[in-house]
Coordinates of C-alpha atoms and ligand atoms in Angstrom, one line a residue:
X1 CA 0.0 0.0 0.0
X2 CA 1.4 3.2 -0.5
X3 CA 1.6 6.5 1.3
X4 CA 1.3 9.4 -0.8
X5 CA -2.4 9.4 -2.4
X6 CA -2.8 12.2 -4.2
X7 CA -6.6 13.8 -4.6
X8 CA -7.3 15.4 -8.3
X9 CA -6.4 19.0 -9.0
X10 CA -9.6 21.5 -8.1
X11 CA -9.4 22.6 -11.2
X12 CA -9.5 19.1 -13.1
X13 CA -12.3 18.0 -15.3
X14 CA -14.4 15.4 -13.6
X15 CA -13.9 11.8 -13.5
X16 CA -16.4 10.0 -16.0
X17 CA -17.2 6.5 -14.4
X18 CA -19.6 4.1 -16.2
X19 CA -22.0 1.4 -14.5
X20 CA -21.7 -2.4 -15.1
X21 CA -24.3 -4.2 -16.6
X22 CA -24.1 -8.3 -17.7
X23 CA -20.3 -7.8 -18.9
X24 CA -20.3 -4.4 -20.4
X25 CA -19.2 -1.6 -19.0
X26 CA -22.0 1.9 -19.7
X27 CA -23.7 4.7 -19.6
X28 CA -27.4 5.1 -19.2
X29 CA -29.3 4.6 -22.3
X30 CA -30.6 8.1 -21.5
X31 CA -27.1 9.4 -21.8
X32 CA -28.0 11.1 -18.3
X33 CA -25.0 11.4 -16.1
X34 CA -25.0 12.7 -12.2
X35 CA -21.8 14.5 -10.3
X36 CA -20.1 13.4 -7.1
X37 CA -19.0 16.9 -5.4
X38 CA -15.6 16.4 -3.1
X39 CA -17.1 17.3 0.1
X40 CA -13.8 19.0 1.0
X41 CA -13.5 21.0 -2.3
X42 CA -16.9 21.4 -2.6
X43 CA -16.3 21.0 -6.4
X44 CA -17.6 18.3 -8.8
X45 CA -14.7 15.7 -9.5
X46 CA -16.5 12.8 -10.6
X47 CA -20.0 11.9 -12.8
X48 CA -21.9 8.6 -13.4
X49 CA -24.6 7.6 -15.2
X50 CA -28.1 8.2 -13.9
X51 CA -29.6 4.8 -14.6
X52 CA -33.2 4.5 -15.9
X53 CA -35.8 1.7 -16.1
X54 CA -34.1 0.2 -19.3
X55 CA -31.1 0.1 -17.5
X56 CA -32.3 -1.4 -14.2
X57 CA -34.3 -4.2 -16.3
X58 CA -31.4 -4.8 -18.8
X59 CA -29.2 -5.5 -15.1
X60 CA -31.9 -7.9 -13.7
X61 CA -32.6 -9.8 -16.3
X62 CA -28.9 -10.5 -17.0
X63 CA -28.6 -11.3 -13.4
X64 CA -30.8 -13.6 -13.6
X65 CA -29.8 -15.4 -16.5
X66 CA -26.6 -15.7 -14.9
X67 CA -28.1 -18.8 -12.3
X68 CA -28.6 -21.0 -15.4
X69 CA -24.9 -20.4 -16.0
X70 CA -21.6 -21.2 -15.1
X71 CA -22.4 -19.3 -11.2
X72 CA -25.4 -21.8 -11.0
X73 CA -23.2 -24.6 -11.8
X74 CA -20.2 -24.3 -10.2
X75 CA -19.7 -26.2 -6.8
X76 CA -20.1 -24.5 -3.5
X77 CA -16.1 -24.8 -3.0
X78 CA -15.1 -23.3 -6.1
X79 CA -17.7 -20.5 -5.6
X80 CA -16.2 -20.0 -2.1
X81 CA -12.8 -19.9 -3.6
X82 CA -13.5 -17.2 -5.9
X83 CA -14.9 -15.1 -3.2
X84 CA -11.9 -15.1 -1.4
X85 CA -10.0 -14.5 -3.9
X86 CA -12.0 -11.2 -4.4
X87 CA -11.0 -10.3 -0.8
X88 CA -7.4 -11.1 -1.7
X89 CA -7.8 -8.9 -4.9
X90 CA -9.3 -5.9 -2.4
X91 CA -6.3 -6.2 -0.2
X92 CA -4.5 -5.5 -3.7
X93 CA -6.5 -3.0 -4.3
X94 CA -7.1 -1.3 -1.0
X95 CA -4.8 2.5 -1.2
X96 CA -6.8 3.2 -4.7
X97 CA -10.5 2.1 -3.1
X98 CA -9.9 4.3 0.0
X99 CA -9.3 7.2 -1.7
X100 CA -12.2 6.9 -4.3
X101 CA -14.2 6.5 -1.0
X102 CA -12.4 9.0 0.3
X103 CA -12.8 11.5 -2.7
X104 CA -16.7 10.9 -3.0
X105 CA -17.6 10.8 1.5
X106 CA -15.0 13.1 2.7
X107 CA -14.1 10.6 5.5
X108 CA -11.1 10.6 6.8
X109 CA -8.6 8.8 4.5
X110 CA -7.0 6.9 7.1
X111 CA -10.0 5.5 8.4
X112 CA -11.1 5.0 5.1
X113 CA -7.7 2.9 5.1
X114 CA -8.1 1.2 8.2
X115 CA -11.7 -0.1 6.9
X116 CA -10.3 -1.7 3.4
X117 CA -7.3 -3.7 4.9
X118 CA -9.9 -4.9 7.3
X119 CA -12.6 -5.5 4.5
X120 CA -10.5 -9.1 2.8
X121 CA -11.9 -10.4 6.2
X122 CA -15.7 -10.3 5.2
X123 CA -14.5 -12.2 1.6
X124 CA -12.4 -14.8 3.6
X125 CA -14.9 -15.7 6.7
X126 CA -17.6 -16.0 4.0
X127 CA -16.2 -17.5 1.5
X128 CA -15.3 -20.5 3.6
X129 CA -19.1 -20.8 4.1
X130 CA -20.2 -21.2 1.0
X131 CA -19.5 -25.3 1.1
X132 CA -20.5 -25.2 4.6
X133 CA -24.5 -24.5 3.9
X134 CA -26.0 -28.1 5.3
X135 CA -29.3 -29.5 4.7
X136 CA -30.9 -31.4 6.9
X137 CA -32.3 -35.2 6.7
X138 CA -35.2 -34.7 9.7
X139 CA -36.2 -38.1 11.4
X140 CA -38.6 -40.1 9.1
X141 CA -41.7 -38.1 9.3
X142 CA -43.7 -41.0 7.6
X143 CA -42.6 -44.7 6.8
X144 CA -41.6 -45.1 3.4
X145 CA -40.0 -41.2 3.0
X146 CA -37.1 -39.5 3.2
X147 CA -37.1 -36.5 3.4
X148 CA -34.2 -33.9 2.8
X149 CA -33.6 -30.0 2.7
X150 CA -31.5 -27.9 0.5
X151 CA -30.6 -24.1 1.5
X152 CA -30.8 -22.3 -2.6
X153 CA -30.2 -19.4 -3.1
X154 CA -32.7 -16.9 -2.9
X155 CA -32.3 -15.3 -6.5
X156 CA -31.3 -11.7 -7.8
X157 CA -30.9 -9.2 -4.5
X158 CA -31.1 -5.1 -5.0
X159 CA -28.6 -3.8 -3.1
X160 CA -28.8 -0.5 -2.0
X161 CA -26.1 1.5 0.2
X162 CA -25.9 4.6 1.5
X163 CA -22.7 7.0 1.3
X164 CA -21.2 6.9 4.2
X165 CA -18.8 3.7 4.1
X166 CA -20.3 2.4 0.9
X167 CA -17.5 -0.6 0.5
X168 CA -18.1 -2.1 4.0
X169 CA -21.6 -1.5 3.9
X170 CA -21.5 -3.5 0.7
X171 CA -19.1 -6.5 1.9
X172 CA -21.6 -7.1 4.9
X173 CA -24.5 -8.1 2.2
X174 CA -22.2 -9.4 -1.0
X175 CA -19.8 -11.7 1.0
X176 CA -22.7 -13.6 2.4
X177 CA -25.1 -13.3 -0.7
X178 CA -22.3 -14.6 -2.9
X179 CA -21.4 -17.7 -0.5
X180 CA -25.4 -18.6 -0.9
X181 CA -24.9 -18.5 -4.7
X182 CA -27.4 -15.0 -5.4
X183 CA -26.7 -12.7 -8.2
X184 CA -26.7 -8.9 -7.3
X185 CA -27.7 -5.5 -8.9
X186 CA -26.1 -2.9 -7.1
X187 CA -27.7 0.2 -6.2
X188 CA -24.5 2.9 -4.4
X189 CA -25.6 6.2 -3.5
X190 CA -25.9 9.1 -5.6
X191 CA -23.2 11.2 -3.3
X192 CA -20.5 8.2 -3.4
X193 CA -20.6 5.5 -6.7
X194 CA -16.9 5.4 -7.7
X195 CA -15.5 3.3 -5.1
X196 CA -18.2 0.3 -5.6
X197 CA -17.6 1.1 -9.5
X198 CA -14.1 0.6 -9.2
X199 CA -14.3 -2.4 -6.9
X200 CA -17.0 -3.9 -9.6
X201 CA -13.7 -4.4 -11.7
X202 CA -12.5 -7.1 -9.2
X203 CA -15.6 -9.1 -9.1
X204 CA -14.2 -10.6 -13.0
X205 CA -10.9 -11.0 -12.3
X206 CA -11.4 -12.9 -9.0
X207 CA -13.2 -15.8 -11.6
X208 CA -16.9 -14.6 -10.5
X209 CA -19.0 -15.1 -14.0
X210 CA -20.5 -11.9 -15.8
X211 CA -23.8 -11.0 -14.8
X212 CA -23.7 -12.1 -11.3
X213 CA -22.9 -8.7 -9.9
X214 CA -23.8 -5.8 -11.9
X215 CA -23.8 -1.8 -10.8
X216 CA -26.2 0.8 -11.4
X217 CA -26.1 4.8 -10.4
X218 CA -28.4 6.8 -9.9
X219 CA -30.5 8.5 -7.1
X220 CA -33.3 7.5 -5.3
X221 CA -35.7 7.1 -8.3
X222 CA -33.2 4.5 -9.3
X223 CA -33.3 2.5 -6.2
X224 CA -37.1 2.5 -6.6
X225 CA -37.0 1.1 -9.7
X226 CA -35.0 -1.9 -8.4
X227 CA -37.0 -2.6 -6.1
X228 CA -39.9 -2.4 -8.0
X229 CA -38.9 -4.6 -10.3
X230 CA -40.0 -8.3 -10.6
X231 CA -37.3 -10.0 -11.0
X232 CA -35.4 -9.1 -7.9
X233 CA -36.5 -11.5 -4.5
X234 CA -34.7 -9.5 -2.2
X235 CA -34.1 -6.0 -1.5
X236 CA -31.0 -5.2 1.4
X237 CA -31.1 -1.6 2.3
X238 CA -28.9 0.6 4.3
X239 CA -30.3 3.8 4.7
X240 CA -32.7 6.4 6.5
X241 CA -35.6 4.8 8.4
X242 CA -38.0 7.0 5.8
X243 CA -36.0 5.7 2.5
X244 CA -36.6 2.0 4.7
X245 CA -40.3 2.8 4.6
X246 CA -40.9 2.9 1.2
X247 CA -38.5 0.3 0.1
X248 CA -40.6 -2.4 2.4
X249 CA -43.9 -1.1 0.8
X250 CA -42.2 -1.3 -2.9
X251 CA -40.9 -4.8 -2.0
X252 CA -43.9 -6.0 -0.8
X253 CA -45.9 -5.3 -4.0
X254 CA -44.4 -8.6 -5.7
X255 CA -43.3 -10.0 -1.8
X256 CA -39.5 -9.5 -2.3
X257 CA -37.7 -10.4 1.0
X258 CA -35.8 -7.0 3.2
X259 CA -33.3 -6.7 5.3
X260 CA -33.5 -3.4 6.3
X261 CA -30.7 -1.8 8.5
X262 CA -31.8 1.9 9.2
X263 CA -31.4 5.0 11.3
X264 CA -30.7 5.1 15.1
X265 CA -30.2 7.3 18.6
X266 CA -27.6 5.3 20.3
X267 CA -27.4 5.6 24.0
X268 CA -24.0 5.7 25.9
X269 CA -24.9 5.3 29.5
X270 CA -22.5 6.2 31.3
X271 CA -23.0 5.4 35.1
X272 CA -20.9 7.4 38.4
X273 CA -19.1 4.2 38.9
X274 CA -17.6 4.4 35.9
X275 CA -13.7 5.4 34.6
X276 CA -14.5 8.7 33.2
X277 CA -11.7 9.1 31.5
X278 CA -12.4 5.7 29.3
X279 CA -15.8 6.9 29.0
X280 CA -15.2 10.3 27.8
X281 CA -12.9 8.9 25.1
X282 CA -15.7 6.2 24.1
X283 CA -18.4 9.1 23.9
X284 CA -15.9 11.1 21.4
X285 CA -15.6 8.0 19.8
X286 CA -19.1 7.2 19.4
X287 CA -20.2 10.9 18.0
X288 CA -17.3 12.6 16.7
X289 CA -15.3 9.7 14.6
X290 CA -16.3 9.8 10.8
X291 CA -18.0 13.2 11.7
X292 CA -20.6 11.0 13.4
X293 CA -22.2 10.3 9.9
X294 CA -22.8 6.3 11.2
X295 CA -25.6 4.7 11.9
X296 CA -24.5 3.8 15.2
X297 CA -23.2 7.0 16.5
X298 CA -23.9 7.4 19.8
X299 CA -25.4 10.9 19.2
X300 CA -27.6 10.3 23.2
X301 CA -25.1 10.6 26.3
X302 CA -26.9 9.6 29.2
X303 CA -24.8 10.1 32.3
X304 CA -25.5 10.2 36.0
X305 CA -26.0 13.4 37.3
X306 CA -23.5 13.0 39.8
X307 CA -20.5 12.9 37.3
X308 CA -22.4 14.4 34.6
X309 CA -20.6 17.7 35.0
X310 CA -17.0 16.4 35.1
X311 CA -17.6 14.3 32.0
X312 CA -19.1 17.0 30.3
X313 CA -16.2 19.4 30.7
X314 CA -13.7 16.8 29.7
X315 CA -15.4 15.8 26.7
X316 CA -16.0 19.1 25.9
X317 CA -12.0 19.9 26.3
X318 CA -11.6 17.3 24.0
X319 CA -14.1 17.9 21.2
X320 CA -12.0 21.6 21.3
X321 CA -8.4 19.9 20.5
X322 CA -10.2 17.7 17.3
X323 CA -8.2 18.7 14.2
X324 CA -10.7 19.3 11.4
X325 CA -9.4 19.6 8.2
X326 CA -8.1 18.4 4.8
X327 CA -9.4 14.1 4.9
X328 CA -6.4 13.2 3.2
X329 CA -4.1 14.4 6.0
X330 CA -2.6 12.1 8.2
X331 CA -3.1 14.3 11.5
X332 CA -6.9 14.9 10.9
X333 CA -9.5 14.0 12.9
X334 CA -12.4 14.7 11.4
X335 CA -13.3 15.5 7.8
X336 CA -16.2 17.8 6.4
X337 CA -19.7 16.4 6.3
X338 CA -20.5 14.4 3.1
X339 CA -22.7 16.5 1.1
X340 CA -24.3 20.1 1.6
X341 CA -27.9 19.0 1.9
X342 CA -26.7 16.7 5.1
X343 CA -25.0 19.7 6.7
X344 CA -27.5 21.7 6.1
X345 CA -29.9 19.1 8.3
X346 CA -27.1 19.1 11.0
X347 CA -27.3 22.6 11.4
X348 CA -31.1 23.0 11.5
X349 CA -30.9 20.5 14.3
X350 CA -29.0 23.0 16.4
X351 CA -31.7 26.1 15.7
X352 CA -34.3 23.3 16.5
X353 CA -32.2 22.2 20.2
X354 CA -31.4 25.5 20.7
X355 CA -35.4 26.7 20.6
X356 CA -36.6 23.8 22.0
X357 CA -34.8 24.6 25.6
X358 CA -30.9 22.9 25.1
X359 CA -27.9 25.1 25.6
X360 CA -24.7 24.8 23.5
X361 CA -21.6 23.9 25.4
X362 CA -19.1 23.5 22.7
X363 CA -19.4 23.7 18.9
X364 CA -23.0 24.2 17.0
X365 CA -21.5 26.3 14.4
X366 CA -19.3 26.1 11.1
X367 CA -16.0 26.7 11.9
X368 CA -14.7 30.0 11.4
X369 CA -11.2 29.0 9.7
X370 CA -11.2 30.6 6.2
X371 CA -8.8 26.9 4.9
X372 CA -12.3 25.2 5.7
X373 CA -15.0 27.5 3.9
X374 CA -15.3 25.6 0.9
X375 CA -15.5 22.2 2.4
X376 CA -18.7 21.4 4.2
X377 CA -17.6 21.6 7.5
X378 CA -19.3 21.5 11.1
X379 CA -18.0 21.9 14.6
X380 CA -17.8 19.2 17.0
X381 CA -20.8 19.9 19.3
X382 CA -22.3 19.3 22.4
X383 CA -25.9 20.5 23.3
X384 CA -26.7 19.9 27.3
X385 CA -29.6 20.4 29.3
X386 CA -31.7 18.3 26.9
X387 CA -34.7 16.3 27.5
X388 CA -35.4 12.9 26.4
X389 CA -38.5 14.5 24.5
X390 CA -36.8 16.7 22.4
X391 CA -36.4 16.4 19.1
X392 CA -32.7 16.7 19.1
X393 CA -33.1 13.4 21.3
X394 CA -35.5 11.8 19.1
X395 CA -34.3 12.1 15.6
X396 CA -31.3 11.0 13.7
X397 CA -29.1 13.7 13.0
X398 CA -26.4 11.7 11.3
X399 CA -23.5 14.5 12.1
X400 CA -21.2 15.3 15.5
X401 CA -23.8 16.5 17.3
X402 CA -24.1 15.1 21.3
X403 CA -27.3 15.3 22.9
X404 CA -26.7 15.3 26.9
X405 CA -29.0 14.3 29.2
X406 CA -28.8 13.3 33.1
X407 CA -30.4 10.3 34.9
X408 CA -30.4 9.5 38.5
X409 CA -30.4 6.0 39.1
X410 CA -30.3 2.8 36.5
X411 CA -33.9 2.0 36.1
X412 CA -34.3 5.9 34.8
X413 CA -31.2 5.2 32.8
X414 CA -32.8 2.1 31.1
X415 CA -36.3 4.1 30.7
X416 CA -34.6 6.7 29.1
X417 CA -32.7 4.8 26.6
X418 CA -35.1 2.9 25.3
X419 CA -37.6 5.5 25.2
X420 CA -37.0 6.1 21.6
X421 CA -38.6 4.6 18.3
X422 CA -35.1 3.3 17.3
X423 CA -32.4 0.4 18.6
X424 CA -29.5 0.1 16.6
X425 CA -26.8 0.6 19.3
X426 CA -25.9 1.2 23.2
X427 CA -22.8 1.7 25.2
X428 CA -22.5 1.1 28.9
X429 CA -19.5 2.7 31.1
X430 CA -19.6 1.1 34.3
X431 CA -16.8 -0.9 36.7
X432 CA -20.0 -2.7 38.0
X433 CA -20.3 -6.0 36.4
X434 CA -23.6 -7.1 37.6
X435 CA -25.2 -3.7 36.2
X436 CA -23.0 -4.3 33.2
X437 CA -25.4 -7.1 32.4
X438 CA -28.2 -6.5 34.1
X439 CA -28.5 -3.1 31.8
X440 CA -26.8 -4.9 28.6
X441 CA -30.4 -7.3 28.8
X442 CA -32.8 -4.9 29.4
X443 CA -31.5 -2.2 26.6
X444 CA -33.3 -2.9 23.4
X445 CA -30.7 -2.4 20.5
X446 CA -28.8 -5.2 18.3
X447 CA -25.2 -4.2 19.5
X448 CA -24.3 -3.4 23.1
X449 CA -21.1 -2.5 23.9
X450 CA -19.7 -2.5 28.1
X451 CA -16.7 0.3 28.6
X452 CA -16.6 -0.1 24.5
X453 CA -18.1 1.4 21.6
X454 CA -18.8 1.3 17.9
X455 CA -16.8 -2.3 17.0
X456 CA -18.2 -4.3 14.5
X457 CA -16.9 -7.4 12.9
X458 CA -18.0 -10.1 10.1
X459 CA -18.3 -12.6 12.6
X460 CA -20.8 -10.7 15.0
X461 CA -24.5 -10.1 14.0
X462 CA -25.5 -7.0 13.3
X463 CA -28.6 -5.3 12.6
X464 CA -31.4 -3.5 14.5
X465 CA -34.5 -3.8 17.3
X466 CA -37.5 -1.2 16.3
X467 CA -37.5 1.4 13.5
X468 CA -33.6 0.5 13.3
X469 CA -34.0 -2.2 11.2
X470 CA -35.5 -5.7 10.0
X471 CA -32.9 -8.9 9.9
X472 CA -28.9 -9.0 10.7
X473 CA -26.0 -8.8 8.8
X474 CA -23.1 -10.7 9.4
X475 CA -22.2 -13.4 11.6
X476 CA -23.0 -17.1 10.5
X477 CA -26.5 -16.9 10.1
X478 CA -26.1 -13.5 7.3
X479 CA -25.7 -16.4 4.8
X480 CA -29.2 -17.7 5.5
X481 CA -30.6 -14.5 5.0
X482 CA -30.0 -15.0 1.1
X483 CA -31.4 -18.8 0.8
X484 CA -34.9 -20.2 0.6
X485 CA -34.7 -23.6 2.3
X486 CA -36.8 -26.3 -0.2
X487 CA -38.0 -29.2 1.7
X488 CA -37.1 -32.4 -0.8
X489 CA -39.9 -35.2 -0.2
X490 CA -39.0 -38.7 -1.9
X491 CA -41.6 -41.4 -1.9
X492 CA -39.8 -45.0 -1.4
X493 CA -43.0 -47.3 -0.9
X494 CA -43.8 -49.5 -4.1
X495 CA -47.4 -48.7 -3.3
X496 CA -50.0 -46.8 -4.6
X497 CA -52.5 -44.7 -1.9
X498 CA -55.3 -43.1 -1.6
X499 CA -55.5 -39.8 -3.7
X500 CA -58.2 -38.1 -1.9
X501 CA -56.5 -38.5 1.8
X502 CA -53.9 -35.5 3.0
X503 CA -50.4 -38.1 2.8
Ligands
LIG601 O1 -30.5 8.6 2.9 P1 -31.4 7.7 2.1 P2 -30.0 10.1 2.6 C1 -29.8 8.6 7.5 C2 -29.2 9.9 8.1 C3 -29.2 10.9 7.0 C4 -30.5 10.5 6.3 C5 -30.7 11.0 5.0 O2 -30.0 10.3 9.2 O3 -29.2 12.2 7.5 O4 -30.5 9.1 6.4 O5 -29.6 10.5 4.1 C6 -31.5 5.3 -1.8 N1 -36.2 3.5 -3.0 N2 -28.8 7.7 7.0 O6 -31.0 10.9 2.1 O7 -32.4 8.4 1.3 C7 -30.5 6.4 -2.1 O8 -30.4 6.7 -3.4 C8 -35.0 2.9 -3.1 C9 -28.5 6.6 7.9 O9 -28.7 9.9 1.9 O10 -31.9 6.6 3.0 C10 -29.3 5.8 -1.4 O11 -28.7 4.9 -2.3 N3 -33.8 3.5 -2.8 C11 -27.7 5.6 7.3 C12 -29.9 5.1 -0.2 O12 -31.2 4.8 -0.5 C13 -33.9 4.8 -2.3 C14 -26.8 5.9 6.2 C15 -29.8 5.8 1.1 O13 -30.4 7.0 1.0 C16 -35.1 5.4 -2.2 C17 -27.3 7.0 5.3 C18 -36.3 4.8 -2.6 N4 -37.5 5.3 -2.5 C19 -28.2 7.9 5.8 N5 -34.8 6.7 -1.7 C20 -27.3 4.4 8.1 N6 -28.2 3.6 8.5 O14 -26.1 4.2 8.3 C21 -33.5 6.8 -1.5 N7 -32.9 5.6 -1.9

């Protein structure tokens, strides 16, 4: 991997990328294209086509031709070869994928590095699955039968990702869809296509037949269309709990299958037994890493009111010291926002804390520094004397904004964190191990983290309770998530029987 990345000149005509379909790499048949703006720049460096329905159809249908082929045929440990092999071809590839994510998001580049040498994983633990999907022979239900079941793949799957680590987001549904044997259309968001594009150019060389993963672009209206469309079984979604709405409804006019994984409010909980020095260093973890553009930012701090002013003032020294600036530099700590539309949302969430009773403590404006103007750019912020009813602790705002609010004892700590129509994540900071678990049970998210926060891995299930989401992602059950099981019924009596009596 090398060192030096280098980001295109301002000045530089965009970057034209085109969309794979079947084996061909193209543009719409519209000749529509859309432009990725460098959130730091604020300038357009890259365009892709905006795909239509001719285009979505042309990439199903392929897709699903490409089951009767070679990708149909080809046995399980082959298949899970080649899917490692695609991981292998990532680590390869990994310095020119982080920037393109980099370029598009505005995340840092160095996480954006960290995630890509740890994305070959997802490949790897999959992979080695795909001959490891088992049937079962269940005890003779009947005399004379035997009965067997066969885990098949459950078709073409829409995939649709959001822009905020498009790459991982895509490896926790294609490792495991590909180990089942399904074929994929693609759906990256409008802000961030080039880094899927460009990783689309490993799925051939890693030996994994044309048509079974194809790429469209496009915006929203494009994602409708896939999941609109007939010939896909399964939609898996990473988005906004709104966007989540509408693709169930679309799915369930022709009873495609979702896994949804959607917006949250995470809770840290942070107890007056706790270390506050570990704690305060989760919390900035949890809401200002990646500009606390992920879904399981932990944008609620609920703290005991007994150390709730010393762990304010040292999170707050620290949120002070973080070095925004320039994503591609290696002292950075966080990067702009990813688009203008989304920092224009963090900011209104401010006004709307602000009037609703909260008071800001550090941050809650752009920052003044004339390097950062162009680049969309927010301050790390903390808002205190909030209420759990307030919007600001209600709603997602996706962007490095803290909500602060005090409890007094753990059963108000446990009311207050799950009084919320999301449960994605939760963090608990306490040197108590009985509460530890106690709490850990009675929060309702998918991931709970003690004196931790925001780790994720290919082998843990992940997903959400509530409006966060339907089904999980990895872990070994993701694989099922892309089979139907077919129950195999085989008659070994010589006899006849009676037609009109249930067998
Ligand atoms: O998300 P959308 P947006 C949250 C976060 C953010 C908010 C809005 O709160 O502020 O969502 O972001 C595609 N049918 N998260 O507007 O709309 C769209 O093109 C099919 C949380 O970017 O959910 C993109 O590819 N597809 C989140 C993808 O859905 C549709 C990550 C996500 O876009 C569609 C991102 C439709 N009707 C945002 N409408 C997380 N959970 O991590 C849009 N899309």
């Amino acid at each position: 991997m090398t060192e030096t990345a280098t980001r295109p000149a301002v000045d530089a005509e965009p970057r034209e990328f085109d969309m794979l379909i079947g084996a061909d790499w193209v543009g719409a048949r519209s000749g529509e294209r859309f432009a990725s703006v460098n959130p730091f720049t604020g300038r357009v460096w890259a365009t892709a086509p905006a795909a239509g329905a001719a285009d979505v159809d042309a990439a199903v249908t392929l897709a699903g031709k490409a089951l009767d082929g070679p990708w149909g045929a080809m046995p399980a440990a082959e298949r899970g070869r080649r899917i490692r092999r695609l991981g292998e071809l990532i680590a390869e590839q990994a310095e020119e994928l982080a920037v393109l994510e980099s370029l598009d998001n505005g995340k840092l580049l160095r996480e954006m590095r960290g995630q890509l040498k740890a994305l070959p994983g997802w490949y790897e633990y999959f992979g080695g699955m795909a001959d490891k999907l088992e049937g079962v022979t269940p005890p003779d239900p009947k005399p004379n039968l035997l009965v067997y079941t066969r885990h098949e793949p459950v078709g073409v799957v829409g995939l649709i990702l959001p822009w905020n680590s498009p790459l991982l987001i895509l490896a926790n549904k294609l490792a495991p869809g590909l180990a089942a044997g399904c074929m994929f259309v693609i759906k990256p968001a409008e802000q961030t296509p080039a880094s899927v594009l460009a990783f689309a150019k490993l799925v051939a060389r890693a030996g994994i037949p044309d048509g079974v993963v194809n790429v469209v672009t496009g915006d929203g209206r494009t994602g409708q269309l896939l999941t609109a469309h007939p010939g896909v079984a399964k939609v898996s979604f990473t988005g906004s709990t709104a966007s989540g709405i509408k693709v169930m409804k679309s799915a369930a006019d022709h009873v495609a299958r979702v896994t949804l994984e959607l917006g949250g409010k995470s809770p840290n909980i942070v107890f007056d037994d706790a270390d506050l020095e570990a704690a305060a260093n989760g919390v900035v973890a949890g809401i200002f890493a990646a500009a606390g553009q992920t879904c399981v930012a932990g944008s609620r701090l609920l703290v005991h009111r007994r150390v709730h002013d010393e762990l304010v003032s040292r999170i707050a020294a620290r949120a002070r010291t973080i070095r925004l600036g320039d994503p591609f530099g290696e002292t950075t700590e966080m990067g702009p926002i990813a688009f203008q539309e989304q920092l224009d949302k963090v900011a209104s969430y401010v006004d709307i804390a602000t009037a609703e009773g909260a008071s800001v403590v550090t941050g809650g404006k752009r920052p003044d520094s004339p390097e950062l103007a162009r680049g969309f750019f927010f301050e790390p912020t903390i808002l205190a004397d909030v209420d759990n009813s307030m919007r600001i602790a209600q709603e997602e705002v996706f962007g490095p904004v803290l909500a602060v609010i005090p409890f007094d004892d753990e059963e108000s700590a446990v009311t207050i964190a799950n009084d919320i129509p999301f449960g994605l994540g939760a963090g608990i900071w306490t040197d108590n191990v009985r509460r530890a678990h106690r709490v850990a049970h009675r929060v309702k998210a998918g991931s709970v983290w003690v004196n931790e926060y925001r780790l994720t891995s290919y082998s843990v299930p992940f997903g959400g309770f509530k409006q966060s989401g339907i089904g999980r992602e990895n872990g070994m059950d993701a694989v099922r998530e892309y089979t139907e099981t077919k129950s195999v019924w085989v008659n070994l009596s010589d006899d006849t029987r009676d037609p009109f009596v249930l067998g």
